[in-house]
C-alpha positions as protocol buffer text, in pm:
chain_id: "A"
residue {
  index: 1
  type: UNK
  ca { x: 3859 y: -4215 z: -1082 }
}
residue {
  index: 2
  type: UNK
  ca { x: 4087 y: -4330 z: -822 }
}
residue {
  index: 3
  type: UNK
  ca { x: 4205 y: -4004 z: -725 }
}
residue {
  index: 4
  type: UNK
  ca { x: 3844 y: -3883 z: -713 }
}
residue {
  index: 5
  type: UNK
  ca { x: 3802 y: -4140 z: -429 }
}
residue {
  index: 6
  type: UNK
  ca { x: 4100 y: -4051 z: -293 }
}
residue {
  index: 7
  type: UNK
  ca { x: 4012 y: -3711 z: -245 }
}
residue {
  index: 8
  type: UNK
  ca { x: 3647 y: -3773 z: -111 }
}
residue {
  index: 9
  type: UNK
  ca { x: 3809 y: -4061 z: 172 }
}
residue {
  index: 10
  type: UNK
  ca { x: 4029 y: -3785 z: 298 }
}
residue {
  index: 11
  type: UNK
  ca { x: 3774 y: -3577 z: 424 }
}
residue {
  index: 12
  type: UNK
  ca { x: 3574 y: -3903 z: 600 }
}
residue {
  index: 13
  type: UNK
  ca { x: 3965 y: -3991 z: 722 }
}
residue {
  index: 14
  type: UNK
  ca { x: 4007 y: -3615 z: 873 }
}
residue {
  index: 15
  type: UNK
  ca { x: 3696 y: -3629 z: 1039 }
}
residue {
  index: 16
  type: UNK
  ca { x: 3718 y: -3970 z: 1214 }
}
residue {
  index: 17
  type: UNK
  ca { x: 4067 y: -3831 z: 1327 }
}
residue {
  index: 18
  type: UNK
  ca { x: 3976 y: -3467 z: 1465 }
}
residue {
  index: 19
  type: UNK
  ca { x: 3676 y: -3617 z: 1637 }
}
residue {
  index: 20
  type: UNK
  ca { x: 3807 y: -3923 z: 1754 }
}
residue {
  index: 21
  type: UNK
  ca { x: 4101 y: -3741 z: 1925 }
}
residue {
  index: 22
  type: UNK
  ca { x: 3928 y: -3493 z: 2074 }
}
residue {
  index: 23
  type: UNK
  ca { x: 3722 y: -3646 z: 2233 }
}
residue {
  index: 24
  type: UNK
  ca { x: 3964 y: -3941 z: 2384 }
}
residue {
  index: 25
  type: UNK
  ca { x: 4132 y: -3585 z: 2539 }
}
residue {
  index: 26
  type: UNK
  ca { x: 3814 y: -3516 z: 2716 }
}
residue {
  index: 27
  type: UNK
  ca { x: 3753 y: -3825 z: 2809 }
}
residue {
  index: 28
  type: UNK
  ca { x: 4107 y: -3856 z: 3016 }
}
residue {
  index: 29
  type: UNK
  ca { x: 4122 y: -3534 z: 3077 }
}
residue {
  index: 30
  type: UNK
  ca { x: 3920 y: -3223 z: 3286 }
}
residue {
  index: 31
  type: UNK
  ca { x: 3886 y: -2844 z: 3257 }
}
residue {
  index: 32
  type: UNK
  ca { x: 4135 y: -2829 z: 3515 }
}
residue {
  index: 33
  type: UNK
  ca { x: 4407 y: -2995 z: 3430 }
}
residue {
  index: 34
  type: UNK
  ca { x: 4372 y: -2825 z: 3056 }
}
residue {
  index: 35
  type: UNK
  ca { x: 4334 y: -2478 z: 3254 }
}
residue {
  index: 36
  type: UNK
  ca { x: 4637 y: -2485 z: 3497 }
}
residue {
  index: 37
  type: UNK
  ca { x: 4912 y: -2506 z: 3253 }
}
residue {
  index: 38
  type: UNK
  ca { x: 4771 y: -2208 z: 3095 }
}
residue {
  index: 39
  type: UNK
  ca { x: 4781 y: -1979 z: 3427 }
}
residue {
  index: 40
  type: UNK
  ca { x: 5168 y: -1981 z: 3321 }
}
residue {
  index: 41
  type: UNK
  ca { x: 5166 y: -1588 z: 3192 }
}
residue {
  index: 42
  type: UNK
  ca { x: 5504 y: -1639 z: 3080 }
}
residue {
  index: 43
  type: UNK
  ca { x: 5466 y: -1946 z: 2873 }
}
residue {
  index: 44
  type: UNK
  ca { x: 5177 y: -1781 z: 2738 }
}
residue {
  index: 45
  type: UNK
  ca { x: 5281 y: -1547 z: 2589 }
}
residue {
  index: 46
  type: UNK
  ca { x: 5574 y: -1708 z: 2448 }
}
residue {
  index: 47
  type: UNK
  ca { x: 5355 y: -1948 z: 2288 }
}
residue {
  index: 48
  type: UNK
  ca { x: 5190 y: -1659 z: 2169 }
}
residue {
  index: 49
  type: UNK
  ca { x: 5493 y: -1514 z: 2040 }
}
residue {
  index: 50
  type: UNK
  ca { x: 5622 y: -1823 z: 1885 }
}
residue {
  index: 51
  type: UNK
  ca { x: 5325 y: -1881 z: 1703 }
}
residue {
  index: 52
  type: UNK
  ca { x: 5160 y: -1543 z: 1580 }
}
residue {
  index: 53
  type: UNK
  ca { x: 5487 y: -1302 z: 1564 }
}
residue {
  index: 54
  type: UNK
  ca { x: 5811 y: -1510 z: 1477 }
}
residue {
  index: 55
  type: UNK
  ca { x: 5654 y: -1787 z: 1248 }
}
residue {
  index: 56
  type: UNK
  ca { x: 5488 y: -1577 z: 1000 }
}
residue {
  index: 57
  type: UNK
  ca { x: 5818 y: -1315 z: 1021 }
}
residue {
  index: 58
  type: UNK
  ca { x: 6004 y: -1651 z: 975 }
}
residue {
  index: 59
  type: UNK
  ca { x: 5768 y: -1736 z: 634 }
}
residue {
  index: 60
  type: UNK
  ca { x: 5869 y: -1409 z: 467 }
}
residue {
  index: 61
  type: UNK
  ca { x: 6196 y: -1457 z: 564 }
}
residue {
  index: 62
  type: UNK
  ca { x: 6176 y: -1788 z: 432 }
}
residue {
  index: 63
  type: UNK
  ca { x: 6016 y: -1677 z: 120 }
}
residue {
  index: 64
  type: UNK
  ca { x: 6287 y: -1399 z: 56 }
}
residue {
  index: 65
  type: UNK
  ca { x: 6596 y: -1647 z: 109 }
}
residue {
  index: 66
  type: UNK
  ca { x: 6473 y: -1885 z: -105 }
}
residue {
  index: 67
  type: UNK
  ca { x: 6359 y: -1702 z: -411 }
}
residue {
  index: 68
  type: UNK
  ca { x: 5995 y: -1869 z: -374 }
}
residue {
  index: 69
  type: UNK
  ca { x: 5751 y: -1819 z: -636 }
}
residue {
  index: 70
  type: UNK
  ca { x: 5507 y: -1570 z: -579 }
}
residue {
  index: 71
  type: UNK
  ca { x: 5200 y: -1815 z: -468 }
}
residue {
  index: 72
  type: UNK
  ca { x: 5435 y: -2034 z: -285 }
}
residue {
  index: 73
  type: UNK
  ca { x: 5521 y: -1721 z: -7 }
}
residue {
  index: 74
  type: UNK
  ca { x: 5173 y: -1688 z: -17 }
}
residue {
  index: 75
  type: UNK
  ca { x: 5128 y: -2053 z: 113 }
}
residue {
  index: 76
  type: UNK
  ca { x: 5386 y: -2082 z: 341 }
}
residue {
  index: 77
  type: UNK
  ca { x: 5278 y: -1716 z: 460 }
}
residue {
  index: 78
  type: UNK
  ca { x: 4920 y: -1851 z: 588 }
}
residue {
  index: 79
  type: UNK
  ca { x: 5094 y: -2142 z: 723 }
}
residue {
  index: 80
  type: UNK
  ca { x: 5255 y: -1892 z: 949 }
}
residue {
  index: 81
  type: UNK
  ca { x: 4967 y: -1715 z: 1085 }
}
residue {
  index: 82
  type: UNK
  ca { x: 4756 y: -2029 z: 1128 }
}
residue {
  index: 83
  type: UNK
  ca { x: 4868 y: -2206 z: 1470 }
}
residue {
  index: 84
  type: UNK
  ca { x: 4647 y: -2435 z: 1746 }
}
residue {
  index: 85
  type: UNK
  ca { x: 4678 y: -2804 z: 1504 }
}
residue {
  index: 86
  type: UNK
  ca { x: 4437 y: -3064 z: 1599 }
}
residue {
  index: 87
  type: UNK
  ca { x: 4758 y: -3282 z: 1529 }
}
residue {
  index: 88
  type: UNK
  ca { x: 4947 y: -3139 z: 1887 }
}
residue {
  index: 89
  type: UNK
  ca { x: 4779 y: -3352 z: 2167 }
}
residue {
  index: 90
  type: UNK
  ca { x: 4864 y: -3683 z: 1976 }
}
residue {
  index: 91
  type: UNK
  ca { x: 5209 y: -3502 z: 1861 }
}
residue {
  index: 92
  type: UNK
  ca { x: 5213 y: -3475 z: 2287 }
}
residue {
  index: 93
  type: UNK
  ca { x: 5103 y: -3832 z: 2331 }
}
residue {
  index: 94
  type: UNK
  ca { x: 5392 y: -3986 z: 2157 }
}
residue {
  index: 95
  type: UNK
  ca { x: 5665 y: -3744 z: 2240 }
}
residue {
  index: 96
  type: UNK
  ca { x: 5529 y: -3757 z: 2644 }
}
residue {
  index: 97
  type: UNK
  ca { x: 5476 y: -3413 z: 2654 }
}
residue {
  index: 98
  type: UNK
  ca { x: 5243 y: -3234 z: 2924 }
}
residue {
  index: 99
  type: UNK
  ca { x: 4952 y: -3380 z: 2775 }
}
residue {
  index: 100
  type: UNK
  ca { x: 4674 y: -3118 z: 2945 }
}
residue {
  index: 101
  type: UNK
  ca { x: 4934 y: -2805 z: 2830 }
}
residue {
  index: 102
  type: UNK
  ca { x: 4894 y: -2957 z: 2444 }
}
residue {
  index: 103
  type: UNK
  ca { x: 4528 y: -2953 z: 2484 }
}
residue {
  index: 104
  type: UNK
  ca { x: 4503 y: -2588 z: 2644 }
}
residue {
  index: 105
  type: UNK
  ca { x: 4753 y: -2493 z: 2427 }
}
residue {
  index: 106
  type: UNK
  ca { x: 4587 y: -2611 z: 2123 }
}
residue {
  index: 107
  type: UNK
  ca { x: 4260 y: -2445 z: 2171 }
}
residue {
  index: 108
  type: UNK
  ca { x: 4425 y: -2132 z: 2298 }
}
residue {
  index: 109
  type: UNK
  ca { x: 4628 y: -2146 z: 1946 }
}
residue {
  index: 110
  type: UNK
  ca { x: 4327 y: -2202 z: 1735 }
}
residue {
  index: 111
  type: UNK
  ca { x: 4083 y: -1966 z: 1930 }
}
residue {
  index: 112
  type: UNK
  ca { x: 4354 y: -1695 z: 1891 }
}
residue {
  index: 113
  type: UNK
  ca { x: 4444 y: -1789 z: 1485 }
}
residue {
  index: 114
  type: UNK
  ca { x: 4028 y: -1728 z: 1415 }
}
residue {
  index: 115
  type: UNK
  ca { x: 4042 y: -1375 z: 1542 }
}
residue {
  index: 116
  type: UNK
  ca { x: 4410 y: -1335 z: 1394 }
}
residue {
  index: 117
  type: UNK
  ca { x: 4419 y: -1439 z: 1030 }
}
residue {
  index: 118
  type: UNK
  ca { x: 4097 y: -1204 z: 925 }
}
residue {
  index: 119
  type: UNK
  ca { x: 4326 y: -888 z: 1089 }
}
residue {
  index: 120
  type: UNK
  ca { x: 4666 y: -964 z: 997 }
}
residue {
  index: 121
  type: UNK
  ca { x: 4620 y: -1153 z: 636 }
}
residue {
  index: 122
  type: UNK
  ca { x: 4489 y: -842 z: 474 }
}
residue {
  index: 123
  type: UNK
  ca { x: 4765 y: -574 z: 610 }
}
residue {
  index: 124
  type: UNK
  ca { x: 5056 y: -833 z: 494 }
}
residue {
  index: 125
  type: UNK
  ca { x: 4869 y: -904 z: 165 }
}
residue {
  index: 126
  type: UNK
  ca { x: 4641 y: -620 z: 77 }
}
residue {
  index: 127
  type: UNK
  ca { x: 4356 y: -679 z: -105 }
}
residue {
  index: 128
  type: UNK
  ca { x: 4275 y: -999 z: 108 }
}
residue {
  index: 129
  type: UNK
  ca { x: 3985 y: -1092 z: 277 }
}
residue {
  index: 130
  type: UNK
  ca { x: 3935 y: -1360 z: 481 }
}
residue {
  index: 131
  type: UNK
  ca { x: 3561 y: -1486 z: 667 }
}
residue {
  index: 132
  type: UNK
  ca { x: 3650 y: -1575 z: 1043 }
}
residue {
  index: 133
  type: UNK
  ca { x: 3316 y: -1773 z: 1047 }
}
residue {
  index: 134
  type: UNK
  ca { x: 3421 y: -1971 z: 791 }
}
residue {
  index: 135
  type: UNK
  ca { x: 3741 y: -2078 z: 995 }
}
residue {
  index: 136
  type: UNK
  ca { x: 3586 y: -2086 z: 1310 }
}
residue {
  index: 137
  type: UNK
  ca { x: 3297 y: -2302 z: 1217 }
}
residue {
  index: 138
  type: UNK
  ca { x: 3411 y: -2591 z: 1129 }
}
residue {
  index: 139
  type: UNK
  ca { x: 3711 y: -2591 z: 1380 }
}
residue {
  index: 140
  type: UNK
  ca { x: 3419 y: -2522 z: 1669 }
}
residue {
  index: 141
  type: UNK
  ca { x: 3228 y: -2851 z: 1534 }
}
residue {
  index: 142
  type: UNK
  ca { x: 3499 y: -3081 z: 1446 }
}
residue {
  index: 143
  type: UNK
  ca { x: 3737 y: -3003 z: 1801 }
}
residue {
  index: 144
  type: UNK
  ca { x: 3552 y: -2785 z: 2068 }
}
residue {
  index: 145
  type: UNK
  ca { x: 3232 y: -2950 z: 2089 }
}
residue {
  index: 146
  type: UNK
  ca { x: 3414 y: -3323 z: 2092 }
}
residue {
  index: 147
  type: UNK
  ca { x: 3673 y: -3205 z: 2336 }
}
residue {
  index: 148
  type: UNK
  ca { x: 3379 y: -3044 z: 2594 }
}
residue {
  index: 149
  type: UNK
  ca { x: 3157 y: -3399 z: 2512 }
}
residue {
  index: 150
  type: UNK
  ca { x: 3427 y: -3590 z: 2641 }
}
residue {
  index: 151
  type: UNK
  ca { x: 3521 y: -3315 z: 2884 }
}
residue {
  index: 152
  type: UNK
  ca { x: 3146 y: -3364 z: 3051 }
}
residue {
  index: 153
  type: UNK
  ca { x: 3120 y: -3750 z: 2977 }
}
residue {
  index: 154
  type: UNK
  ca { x: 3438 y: -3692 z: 3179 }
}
residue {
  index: 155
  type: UNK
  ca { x: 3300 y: -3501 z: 3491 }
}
residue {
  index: 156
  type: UNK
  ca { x: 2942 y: -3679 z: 3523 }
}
residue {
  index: 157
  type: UNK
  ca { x: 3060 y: -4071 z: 3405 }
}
residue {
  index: 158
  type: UNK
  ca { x: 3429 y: -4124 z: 3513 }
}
residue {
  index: 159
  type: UNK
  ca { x: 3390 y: -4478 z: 3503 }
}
residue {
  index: 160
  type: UNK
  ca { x: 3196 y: -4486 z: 3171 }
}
residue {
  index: 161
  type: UNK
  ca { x: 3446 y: -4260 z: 3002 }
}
residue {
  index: 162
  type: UNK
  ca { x: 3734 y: -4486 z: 3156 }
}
residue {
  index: 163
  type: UNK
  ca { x: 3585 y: -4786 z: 2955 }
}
residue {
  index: 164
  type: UNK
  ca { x: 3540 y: -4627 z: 2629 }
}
residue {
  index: 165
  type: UNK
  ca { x: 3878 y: -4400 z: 2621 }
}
residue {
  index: 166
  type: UNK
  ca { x: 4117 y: -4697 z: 2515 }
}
residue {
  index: 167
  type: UNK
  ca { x: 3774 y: -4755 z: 2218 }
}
residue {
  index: 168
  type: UNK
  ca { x: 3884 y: -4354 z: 2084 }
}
residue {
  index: 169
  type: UNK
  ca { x: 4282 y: -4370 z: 2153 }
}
residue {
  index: 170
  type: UNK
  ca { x: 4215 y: -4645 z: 1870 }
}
residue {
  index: 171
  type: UNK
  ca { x: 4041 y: -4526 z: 1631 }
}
residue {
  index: 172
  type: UNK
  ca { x: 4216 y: -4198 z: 1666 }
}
residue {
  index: 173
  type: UNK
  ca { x: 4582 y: -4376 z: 1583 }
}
residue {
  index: 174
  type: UNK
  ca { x: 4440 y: -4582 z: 1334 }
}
residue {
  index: 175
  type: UNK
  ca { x: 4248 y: -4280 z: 1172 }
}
residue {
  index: 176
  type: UNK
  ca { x: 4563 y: -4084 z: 1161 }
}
residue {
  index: 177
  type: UNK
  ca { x: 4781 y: -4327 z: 987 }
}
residue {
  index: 178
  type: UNK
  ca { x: 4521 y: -4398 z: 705 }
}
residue {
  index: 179
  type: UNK
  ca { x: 4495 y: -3992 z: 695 }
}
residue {
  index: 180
  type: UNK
  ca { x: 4857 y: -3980 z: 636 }
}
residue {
  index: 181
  type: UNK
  ca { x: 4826 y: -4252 z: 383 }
}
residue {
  index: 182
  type: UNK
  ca { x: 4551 y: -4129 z: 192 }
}
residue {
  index: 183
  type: UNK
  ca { x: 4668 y: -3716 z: 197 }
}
residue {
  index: 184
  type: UNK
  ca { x: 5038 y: -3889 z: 42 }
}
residue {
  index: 185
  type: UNK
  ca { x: 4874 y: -4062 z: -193 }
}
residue {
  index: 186
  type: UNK
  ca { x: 4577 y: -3783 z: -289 }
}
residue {
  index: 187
  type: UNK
  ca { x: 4803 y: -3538 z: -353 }
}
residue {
  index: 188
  type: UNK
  ca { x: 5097 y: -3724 z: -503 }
}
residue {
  index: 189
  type: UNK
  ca { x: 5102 y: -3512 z: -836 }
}
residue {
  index: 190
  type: UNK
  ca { x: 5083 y: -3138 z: -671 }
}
residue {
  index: 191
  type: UNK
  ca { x: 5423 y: -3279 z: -439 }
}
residue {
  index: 192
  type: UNK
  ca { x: 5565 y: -3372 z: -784 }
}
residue {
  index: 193
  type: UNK
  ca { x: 5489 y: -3024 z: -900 }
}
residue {
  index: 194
  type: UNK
  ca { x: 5665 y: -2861 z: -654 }
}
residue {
  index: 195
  type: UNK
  ca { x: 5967 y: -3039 z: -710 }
}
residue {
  index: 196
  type: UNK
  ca { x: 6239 y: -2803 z: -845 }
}
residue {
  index: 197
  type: UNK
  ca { x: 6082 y: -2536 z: -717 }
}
residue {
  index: 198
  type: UNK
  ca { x: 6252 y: -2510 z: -367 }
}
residue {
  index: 199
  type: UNK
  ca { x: 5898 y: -2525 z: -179 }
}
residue {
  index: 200
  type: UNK
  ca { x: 5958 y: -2863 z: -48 }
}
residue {
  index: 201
  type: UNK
  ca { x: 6280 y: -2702 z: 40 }
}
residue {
  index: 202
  type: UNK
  ca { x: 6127 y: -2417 z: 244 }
}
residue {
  index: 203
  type: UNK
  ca { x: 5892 y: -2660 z: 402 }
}
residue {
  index: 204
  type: UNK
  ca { x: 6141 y: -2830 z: 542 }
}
residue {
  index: 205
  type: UNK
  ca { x: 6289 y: -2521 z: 703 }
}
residue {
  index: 206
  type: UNK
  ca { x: 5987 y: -2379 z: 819 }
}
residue {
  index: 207
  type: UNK
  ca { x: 5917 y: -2663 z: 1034 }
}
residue {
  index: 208
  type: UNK
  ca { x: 6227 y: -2685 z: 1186 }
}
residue {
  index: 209
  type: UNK
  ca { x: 6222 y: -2311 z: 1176 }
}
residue {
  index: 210
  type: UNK
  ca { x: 5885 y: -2355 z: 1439 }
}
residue {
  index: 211
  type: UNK
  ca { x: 6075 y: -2653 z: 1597 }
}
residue {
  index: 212
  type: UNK
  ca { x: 6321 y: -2423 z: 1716 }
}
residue {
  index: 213
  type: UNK
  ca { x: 6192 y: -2188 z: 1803 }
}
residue {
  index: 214
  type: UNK
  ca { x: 5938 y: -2325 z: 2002 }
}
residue {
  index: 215
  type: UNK
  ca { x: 6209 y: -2593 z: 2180 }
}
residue {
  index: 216
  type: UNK
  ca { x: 6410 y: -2210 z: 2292 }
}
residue {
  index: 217
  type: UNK
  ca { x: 6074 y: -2064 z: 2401 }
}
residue {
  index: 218
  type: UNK
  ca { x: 5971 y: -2361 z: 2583 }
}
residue {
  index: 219
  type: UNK
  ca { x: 6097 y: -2291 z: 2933 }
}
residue {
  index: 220
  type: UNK
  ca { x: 6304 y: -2493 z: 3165 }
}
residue {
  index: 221
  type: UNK
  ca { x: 6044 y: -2827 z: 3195 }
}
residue {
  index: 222
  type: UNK
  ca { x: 6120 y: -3090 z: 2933 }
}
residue {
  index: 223
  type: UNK
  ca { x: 5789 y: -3179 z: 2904 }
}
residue {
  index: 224
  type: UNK
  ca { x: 5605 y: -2850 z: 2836 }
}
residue {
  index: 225
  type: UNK
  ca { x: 5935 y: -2768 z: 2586 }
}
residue {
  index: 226
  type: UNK
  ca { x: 5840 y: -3068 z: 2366 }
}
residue {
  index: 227
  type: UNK
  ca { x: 5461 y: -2939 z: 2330 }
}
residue {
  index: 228
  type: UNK
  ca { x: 5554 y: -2589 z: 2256 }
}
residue {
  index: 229
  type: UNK
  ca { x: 5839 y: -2745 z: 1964 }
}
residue {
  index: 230
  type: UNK
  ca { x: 5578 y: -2944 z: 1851 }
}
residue {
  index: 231
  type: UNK
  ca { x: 5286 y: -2737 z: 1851 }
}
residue {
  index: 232
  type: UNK
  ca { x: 5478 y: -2436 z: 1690 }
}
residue {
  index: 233
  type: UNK
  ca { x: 5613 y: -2619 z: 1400 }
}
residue {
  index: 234
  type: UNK
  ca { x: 5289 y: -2823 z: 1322 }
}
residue {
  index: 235
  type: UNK
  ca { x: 5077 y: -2588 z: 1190 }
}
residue {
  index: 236
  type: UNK
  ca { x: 4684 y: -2533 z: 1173 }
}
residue {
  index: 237
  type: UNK
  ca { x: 4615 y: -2702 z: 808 }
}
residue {
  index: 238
  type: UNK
  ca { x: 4240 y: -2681 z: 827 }
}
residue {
  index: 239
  type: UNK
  ca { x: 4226 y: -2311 z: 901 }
}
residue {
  index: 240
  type: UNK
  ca { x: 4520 y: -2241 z: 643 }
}
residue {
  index: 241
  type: UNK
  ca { x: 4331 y: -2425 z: 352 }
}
residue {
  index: 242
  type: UNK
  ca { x: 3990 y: -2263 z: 432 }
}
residue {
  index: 243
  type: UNK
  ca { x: 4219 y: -1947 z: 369 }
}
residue {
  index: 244
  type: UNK
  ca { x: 4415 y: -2052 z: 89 }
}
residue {
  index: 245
  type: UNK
  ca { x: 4097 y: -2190 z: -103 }
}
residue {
  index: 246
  type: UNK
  ca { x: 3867 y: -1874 z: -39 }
}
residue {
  index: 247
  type: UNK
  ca { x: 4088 y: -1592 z: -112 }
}
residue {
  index: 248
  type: UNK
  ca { x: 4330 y: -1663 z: -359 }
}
residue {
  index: 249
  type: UNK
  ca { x: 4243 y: -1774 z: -710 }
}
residue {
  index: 250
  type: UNK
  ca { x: 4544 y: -1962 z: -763 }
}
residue {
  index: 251
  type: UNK
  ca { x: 4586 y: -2337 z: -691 }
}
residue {
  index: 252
  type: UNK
  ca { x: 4958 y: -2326 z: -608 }
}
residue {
  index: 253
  type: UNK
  ca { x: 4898 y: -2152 z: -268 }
}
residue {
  index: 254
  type: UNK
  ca { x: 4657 y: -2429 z: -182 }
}
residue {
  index: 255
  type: UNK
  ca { x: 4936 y: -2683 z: -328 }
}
residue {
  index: 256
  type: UNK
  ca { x: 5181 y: -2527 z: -81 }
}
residue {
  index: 257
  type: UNK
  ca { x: 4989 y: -2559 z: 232 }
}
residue {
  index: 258
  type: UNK
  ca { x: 4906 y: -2958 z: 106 }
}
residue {
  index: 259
  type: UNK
  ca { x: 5290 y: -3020 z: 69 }
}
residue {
  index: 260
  type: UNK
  ca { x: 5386 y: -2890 z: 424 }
}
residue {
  index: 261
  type: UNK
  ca { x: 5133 y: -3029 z: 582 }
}
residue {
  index: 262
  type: UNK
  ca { x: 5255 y: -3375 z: 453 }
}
residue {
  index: 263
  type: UNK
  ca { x: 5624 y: -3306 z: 508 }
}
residue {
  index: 264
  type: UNK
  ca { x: 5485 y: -3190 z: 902 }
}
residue {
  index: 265
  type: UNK
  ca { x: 5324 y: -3525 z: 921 }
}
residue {
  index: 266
  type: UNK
  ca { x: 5556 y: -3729 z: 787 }
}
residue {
  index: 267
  type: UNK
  ca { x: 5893 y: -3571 z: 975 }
}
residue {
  index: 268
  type: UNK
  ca { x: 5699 y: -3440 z: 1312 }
}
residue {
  index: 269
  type: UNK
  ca { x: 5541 y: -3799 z: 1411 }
}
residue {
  index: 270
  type: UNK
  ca { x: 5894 y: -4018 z: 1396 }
}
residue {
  index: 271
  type: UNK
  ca { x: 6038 y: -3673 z: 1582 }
}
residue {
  index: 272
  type: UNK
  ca { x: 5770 y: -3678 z: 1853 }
}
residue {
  index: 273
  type: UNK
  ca { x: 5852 y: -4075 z: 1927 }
}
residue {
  index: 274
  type: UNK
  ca { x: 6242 y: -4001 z: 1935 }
}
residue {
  index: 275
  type: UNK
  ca { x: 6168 y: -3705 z: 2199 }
}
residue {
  index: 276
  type: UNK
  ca { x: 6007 y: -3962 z: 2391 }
}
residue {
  index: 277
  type: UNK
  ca { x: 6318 y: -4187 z: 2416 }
}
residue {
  index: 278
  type: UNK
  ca { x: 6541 y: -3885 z: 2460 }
}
């Protein structure tokens, strides 16, 4: 009973977050600013290259080392190939990244990860299909259309959107802690099932696998090398369970993705505050 409730407050949590967030971006925030980092060819397509070539080469690597069970790879394999996390502009908040770049970074990522998992996920596991609609749908409704709300609010009512940014930045930190609380405590079994297994393991290395990487592709500027760290090791866990719950039959892969998502969380937000002191 109490997990059941568990389980339907995490979706109400996620929303409040996602929305909330986005739209306190737009609100302090405009097209330009999110635009001009992005003009940067070369960090561009080293984002690009972090995200879509060496992460999910870095998964089967992973996968390989560590001897992980079948559905496990699988798991940690999406993880690779899904990148742009609503997570990165607050990730960028509290590390004092390049705020703008985590935004235009974030929906470059996720634009590019719709298009990319439907192509890729069947050549690397054949016999896969995966819907882009599905993906893109609800990360168009729950980020884009918040982000260009605020993004307009924004450009037509600076003043207004002033007074009711500090109202979002709110509810968007206090959302994500009680998400963080309530996925931990939701899912506190399948972590315990993974135990033994050396998935928790491999989670742990993945992340600082996209840390890495990402801090080495960053470029010279501390600030845009923190969002690129960030947003390469926290990856997109609403496009990688949409894929992990429609095309495989087995609950495992879907456990996988739930366990590194909760290991990003809880290692990636204390990180993001210590690169802000650093």
């Amino acid at each position: 009973m109490l997990n059941d409730l568990l389980n339907k407050a995490v979706p109400v949590a996620m929303l409040g977050f996602v929305v909330s967030s986005m739209l306190a971006m737009g609100l302090g925030l405009t097209i330009r600013q999110i635009i001009a980092p992005l003009r940067n060819a070369r960090l561009v397509l080293l984002a690009l290259l972090a995200n879509f070539v060496l992460m999910p080469l870095g998964a089967l690597a992973l996968a390989k080392v560590l001897w992980l069970d079948n559905p496990f790879a699988v798991g940690l394999l999406v993880l690779g190939c899904a990148a742009g996390a609503p997570f990165l502009p607050k990730l960028a908040e509290l590390a004092k990244g390049n705020l703008a770049f985590s935004v235009g970074a974030m929906v470059l990522l996720m634009v590019v990860t719709v298009g990319y998992l439907p192509l890729v996920m069947p050549l690397l596991l054949p016999g896969v299909t995966v819907n882009p609609w599905n993906i893109a749908r609800s990360l168009v409704l729950l980020m884009l259309l918040p982000l260009a709300a605020g993004l307009v609010l924004k450009a037509g009512y600076e003043e207004l959107a002033r007074r009711v940014k500090p109202l979002f930045d709110w509810i968007s930190n206090v959302s994500l802690i009680l998400l963080v609380l309530l996925i931990t405590a939701a899912n506190i079994d399948k972590v315990l099932q993974v135990f033994g297994t050396r998935g928790i393991l491999a989670g742990l290395l993945f992340i600082a696998l996209g840390l890495g990487t990402g801090w080495l592709l960053g470029g010279p500027d501390g600030d845009t090398r923190r969002v690129l760290a960030l947003g390469t090791g926290q990856r997109n866990i609403a496009a990688a369970l949409v894929v992990a719950s429609q095309s495989f039959s087995d609950p495992k892969v879907i456990v996988m993705v739930i366990v590194v998502a909760i290991v990003g969380l809880v290692v990636l937000m204390p990180l993001s505050r210590a690169l802000a002191n650093h």
